[in-house]
Short mmCIF file of C-alpha atoms in Angstrom, two decimals:
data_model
loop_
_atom_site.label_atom_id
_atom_site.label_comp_id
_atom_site.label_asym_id
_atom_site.label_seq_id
_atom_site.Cartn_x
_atom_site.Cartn_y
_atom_site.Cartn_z
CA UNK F 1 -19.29 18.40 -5.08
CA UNK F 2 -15.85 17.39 -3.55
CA UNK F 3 -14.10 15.26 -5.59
CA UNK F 4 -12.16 12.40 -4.77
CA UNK F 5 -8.25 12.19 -6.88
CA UNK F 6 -6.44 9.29 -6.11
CA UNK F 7 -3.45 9.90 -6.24
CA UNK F 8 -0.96 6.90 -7.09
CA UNK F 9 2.97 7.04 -7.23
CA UNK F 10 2.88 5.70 -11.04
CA UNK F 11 4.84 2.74 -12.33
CA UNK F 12 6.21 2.01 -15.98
CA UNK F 13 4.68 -1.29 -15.37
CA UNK F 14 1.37 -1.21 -16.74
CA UNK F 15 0.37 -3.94 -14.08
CA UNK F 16 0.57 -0.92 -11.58
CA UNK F 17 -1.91 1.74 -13.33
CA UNK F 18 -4.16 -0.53 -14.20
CA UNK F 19 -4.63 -1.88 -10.57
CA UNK F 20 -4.57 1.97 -9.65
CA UNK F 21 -7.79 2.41 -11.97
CA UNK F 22 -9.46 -1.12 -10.85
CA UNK F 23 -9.35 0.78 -6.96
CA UNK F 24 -10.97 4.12 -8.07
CA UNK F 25 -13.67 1.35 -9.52
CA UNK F 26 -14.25 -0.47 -6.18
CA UNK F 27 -14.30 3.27 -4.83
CA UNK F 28 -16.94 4.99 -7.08
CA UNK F 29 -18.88 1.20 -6.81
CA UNK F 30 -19.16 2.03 -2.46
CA UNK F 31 -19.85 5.40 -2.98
CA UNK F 32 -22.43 5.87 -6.42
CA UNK F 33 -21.95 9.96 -6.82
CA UNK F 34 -18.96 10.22 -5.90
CA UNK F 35 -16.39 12.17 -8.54
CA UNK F 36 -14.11 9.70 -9.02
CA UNK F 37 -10.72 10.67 -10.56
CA UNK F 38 -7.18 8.69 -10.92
CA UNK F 39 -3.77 10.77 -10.93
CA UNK F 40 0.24 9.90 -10.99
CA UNK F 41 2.63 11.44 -9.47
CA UNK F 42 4.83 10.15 -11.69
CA UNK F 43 5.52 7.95 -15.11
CA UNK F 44 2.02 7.41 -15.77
CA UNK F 45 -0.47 9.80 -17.65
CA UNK F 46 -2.86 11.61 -16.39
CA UNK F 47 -0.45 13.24 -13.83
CA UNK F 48 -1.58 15.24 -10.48
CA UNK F 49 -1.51 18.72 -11.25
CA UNK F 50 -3.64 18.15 -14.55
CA UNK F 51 -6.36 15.79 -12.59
CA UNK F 52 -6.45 18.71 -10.27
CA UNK F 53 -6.83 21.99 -12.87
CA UNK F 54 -9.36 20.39 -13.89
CA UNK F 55 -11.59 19.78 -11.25
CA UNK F 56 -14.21 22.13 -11.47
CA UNK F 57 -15.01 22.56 -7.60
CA UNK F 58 -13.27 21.13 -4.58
CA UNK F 59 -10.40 18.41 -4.60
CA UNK F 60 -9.72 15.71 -2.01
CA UNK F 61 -5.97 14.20 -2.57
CA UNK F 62 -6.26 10.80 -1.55
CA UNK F 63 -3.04 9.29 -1.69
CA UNK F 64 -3.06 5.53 -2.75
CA UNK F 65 0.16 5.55 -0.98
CA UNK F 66 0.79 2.29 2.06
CA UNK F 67 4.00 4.63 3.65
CA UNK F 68 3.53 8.12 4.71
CA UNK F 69 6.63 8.83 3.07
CA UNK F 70 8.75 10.97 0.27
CA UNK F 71 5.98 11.31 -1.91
CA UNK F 72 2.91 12.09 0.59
CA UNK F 73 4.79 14.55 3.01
CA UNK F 74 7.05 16.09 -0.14
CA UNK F 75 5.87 15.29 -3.70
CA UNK F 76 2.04 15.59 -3.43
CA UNK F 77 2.19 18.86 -1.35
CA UNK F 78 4.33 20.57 -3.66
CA UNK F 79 2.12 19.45 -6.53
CA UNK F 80 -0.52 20.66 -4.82
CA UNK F 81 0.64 23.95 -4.50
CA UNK F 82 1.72 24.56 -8.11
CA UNK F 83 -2.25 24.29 -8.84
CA UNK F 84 -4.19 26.91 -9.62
CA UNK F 85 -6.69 26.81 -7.00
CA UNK F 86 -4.48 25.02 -4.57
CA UNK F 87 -6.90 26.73 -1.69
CA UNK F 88 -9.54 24.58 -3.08
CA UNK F 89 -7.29 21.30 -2.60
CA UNK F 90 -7.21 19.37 0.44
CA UNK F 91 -4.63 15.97 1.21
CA UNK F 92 -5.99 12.92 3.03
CA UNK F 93 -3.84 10.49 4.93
CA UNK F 94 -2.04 7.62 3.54
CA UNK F 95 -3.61 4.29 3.99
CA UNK F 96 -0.64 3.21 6.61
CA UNK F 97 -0.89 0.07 8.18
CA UNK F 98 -4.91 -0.06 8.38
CA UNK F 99 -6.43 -3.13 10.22
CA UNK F 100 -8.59 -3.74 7.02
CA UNK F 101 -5.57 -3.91 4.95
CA UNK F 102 -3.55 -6.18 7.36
CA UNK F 103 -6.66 -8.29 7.04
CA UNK F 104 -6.32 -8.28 3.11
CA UNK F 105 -2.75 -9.57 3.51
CA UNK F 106 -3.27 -12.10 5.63
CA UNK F 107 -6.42 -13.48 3.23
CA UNK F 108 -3.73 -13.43 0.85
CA UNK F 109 -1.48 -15.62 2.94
CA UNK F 110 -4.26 -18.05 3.65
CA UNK F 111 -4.92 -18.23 0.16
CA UNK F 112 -1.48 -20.14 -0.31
CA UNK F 113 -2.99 -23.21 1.34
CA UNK F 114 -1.16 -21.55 4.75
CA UNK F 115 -3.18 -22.02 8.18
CA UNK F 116 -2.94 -19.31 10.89
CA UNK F 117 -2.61 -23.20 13.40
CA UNK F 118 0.86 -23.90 11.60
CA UNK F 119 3.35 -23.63 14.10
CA UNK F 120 5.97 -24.59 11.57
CA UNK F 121 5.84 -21.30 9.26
CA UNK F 122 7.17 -18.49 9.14
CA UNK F 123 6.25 -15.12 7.35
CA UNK F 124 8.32 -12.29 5.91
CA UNK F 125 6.59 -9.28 5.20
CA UNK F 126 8.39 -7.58 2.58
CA UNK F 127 7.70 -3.71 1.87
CA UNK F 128 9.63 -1.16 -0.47
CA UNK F 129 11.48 0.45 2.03
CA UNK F 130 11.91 4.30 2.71
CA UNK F 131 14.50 6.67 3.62
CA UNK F 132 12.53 7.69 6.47
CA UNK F 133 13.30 5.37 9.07
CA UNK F 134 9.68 6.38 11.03
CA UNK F 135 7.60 5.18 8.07
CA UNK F 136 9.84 2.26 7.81
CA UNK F 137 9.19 1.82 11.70
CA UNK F 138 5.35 2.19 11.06
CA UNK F 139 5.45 -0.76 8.81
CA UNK F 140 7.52 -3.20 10.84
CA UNK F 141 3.94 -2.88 12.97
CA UNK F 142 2.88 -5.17 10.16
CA UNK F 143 4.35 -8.02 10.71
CA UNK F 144 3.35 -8.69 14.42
CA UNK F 145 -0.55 -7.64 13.65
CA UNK F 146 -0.52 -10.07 11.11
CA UNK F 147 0.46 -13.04 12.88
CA UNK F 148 -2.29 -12.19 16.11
CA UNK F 149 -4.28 -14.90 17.24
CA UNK F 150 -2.14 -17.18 14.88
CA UNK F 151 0.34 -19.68 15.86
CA UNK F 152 2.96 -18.95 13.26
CA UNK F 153 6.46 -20.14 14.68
CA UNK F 154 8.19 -16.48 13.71
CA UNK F 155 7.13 -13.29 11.24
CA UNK F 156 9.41 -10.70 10.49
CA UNK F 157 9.95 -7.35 8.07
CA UNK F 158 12.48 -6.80 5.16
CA UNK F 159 12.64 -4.11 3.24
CA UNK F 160 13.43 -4.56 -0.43
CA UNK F 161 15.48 -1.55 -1.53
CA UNK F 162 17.17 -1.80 1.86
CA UNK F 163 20.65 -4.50 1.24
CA UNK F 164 20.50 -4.91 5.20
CA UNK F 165 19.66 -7.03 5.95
CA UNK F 166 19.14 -8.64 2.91
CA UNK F 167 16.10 -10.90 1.98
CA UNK F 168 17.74 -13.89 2.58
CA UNK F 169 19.45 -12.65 5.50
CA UNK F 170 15.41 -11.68 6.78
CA UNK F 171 14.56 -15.67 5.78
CA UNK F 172 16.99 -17.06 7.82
CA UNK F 173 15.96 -15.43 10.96
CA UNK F 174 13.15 -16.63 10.88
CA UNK F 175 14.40 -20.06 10.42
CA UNK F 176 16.43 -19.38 13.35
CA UNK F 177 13.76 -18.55 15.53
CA UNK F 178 12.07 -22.08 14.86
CA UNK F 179 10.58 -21.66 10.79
CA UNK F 180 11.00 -24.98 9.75
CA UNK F 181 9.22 -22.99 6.20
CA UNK F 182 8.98 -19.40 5.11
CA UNK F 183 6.15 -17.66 3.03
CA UNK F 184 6.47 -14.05 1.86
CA UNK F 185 3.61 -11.54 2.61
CA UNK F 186 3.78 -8.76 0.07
CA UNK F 187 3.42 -5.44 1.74
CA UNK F 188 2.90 -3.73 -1.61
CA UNK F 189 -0.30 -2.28 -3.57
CA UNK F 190 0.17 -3.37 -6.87
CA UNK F 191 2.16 -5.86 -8.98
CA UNK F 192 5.18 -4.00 -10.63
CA UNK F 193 8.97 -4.12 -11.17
CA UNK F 194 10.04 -4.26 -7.31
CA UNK F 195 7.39 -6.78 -6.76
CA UNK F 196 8.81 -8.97 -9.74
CA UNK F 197 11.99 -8.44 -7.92
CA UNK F 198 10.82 -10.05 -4.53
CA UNK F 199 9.34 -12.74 -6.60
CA UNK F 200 12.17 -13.60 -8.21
CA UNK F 201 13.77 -13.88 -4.84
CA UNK F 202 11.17 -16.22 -3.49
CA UNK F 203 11.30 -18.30 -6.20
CA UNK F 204 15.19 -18.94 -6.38
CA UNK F 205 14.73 -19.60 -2.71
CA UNK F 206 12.04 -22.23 -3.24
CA UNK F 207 9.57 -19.84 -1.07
CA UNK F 208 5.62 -19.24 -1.85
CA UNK F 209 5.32 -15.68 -2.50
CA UNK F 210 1.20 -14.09 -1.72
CA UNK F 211 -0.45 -11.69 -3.81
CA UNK F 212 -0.09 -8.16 -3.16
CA UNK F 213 -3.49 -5.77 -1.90
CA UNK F 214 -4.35 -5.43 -5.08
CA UNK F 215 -8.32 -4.05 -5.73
CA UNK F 216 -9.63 -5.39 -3.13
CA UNK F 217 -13.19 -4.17 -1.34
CA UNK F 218 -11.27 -3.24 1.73
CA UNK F 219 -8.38 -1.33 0.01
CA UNK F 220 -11.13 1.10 -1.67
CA UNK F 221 -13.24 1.37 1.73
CA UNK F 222 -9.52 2.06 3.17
CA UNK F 223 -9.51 4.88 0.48
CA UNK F 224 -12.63 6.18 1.05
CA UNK F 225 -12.44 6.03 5.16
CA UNK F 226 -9.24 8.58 4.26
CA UNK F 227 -11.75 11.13 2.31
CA UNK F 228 -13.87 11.37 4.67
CA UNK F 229 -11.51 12.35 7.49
CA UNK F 230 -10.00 14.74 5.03
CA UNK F 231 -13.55 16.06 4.75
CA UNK F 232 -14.26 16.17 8.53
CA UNK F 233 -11.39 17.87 9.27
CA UNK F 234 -12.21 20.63 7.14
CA UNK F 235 -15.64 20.81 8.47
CA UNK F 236 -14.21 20.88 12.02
CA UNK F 237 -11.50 23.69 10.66
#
């Protein structure tokens, strides 16, 4: 049996494990069977090389990863390869900018009381950021799928561990291109110190900040849709 290791970056917030674990849950739920194991790349215990020694057969790395980034091009492969059986290993995609997930952010939007008819709001999707300015282009894709077939007056993409522009610089953009009101659409996994950060933000600015992907159904079918290609492709190889 292949097993699936999902592979998350690891957090000292506890908030961010935990939600790591609740998605290998919703996973093994859709697919009864299925090995099931949770990794870190960092900070958190178990790590990824030890998930992976001890597999006993085959090993999907499913990265639970939104930006195919540092730690999915870089940090994953080179754990891989330290393995002992790294021939046995194989890496799926990230999850990226999936139409299921967009769909989870935008139920999280909604779920502020916000209606896709306002022609008054605008929404700032806010993401981590990377040094890689094609991932970071891949996720500015975000913010124009999630306003389709709504009439939002403006949306729009900040980065959070980017200082230009800034968040508030990102908020009044939007108000420039007609907001009369802003709401923030987390583009982020988990709960967890950056996050708490953009929070923070919204509240000082007097903005309503959504709940991030969290556990949800579609994140874990997002996870599993990644295994399987990762199994295809070795079937086609």
């Amino acid at each position: 049996m292949t097993a699936l290791v999902l592979a998350a970056h690891g957090s000292s917030d506890v908030r961010s494990a935990a939600n790591a674990r609740a998605v290998a849950r919703q996973v093994a739920w859709l697919r009864p069977g299925l090995d099931v194991r949770v990794a870190f790349c960092e900070h958190n215990s178990p790590g990824l090389v030890e998930v992976l020694n001890g597999c006993p057969g085959e090993a999907v790395v499913t990265p639970l990863l939104l930006a195919d980034a540092y730690h999915a091009r870089v940090d994953i492969p080179g754990q891989i390869a330290s393995c002992v059986a790294s021939d046995r290993i194989r890496q799926a995609g990230v999850l990226g900018e999936d139409d299921r997930l967009i769909s989870v952010t935008r139920q999280r939007v909604i779920e502020l009381g916000i209606s896709p008819l306002d022609d008054s709001l605008g929404v700032l999707v806010v993401a981590i950021g990377s040094s890689n300015p094609a991932a970071n282009s891949r996720t500015a894709e975000v913010a124009p799928r999630l306003a389709a077939g709504s009439r939002w007056a403006a949306v729009g993409t900040a980065f959070a561990t980017h200082r230009e522009p800034s968040l508030a610089e990102s908020v009044q953009l939007l108000r420039h291109q007609g907001a009369a009101r802003v709401v923030i659409a987390p583009w982020f996994l988990a709960p967890g110190r950056i996050p708490d950060r953009v929070q923070r933000f919204a509240v000082d600015a007097g903005l309503a900040m959504a709940a991030p992907l969290g556990a949800h159904p579609l994140v874990a079918e997002t996870v599993l849709d990644r295994f399987d290609q990762a199994l295809a492709e070795r079937v086609a190889a």
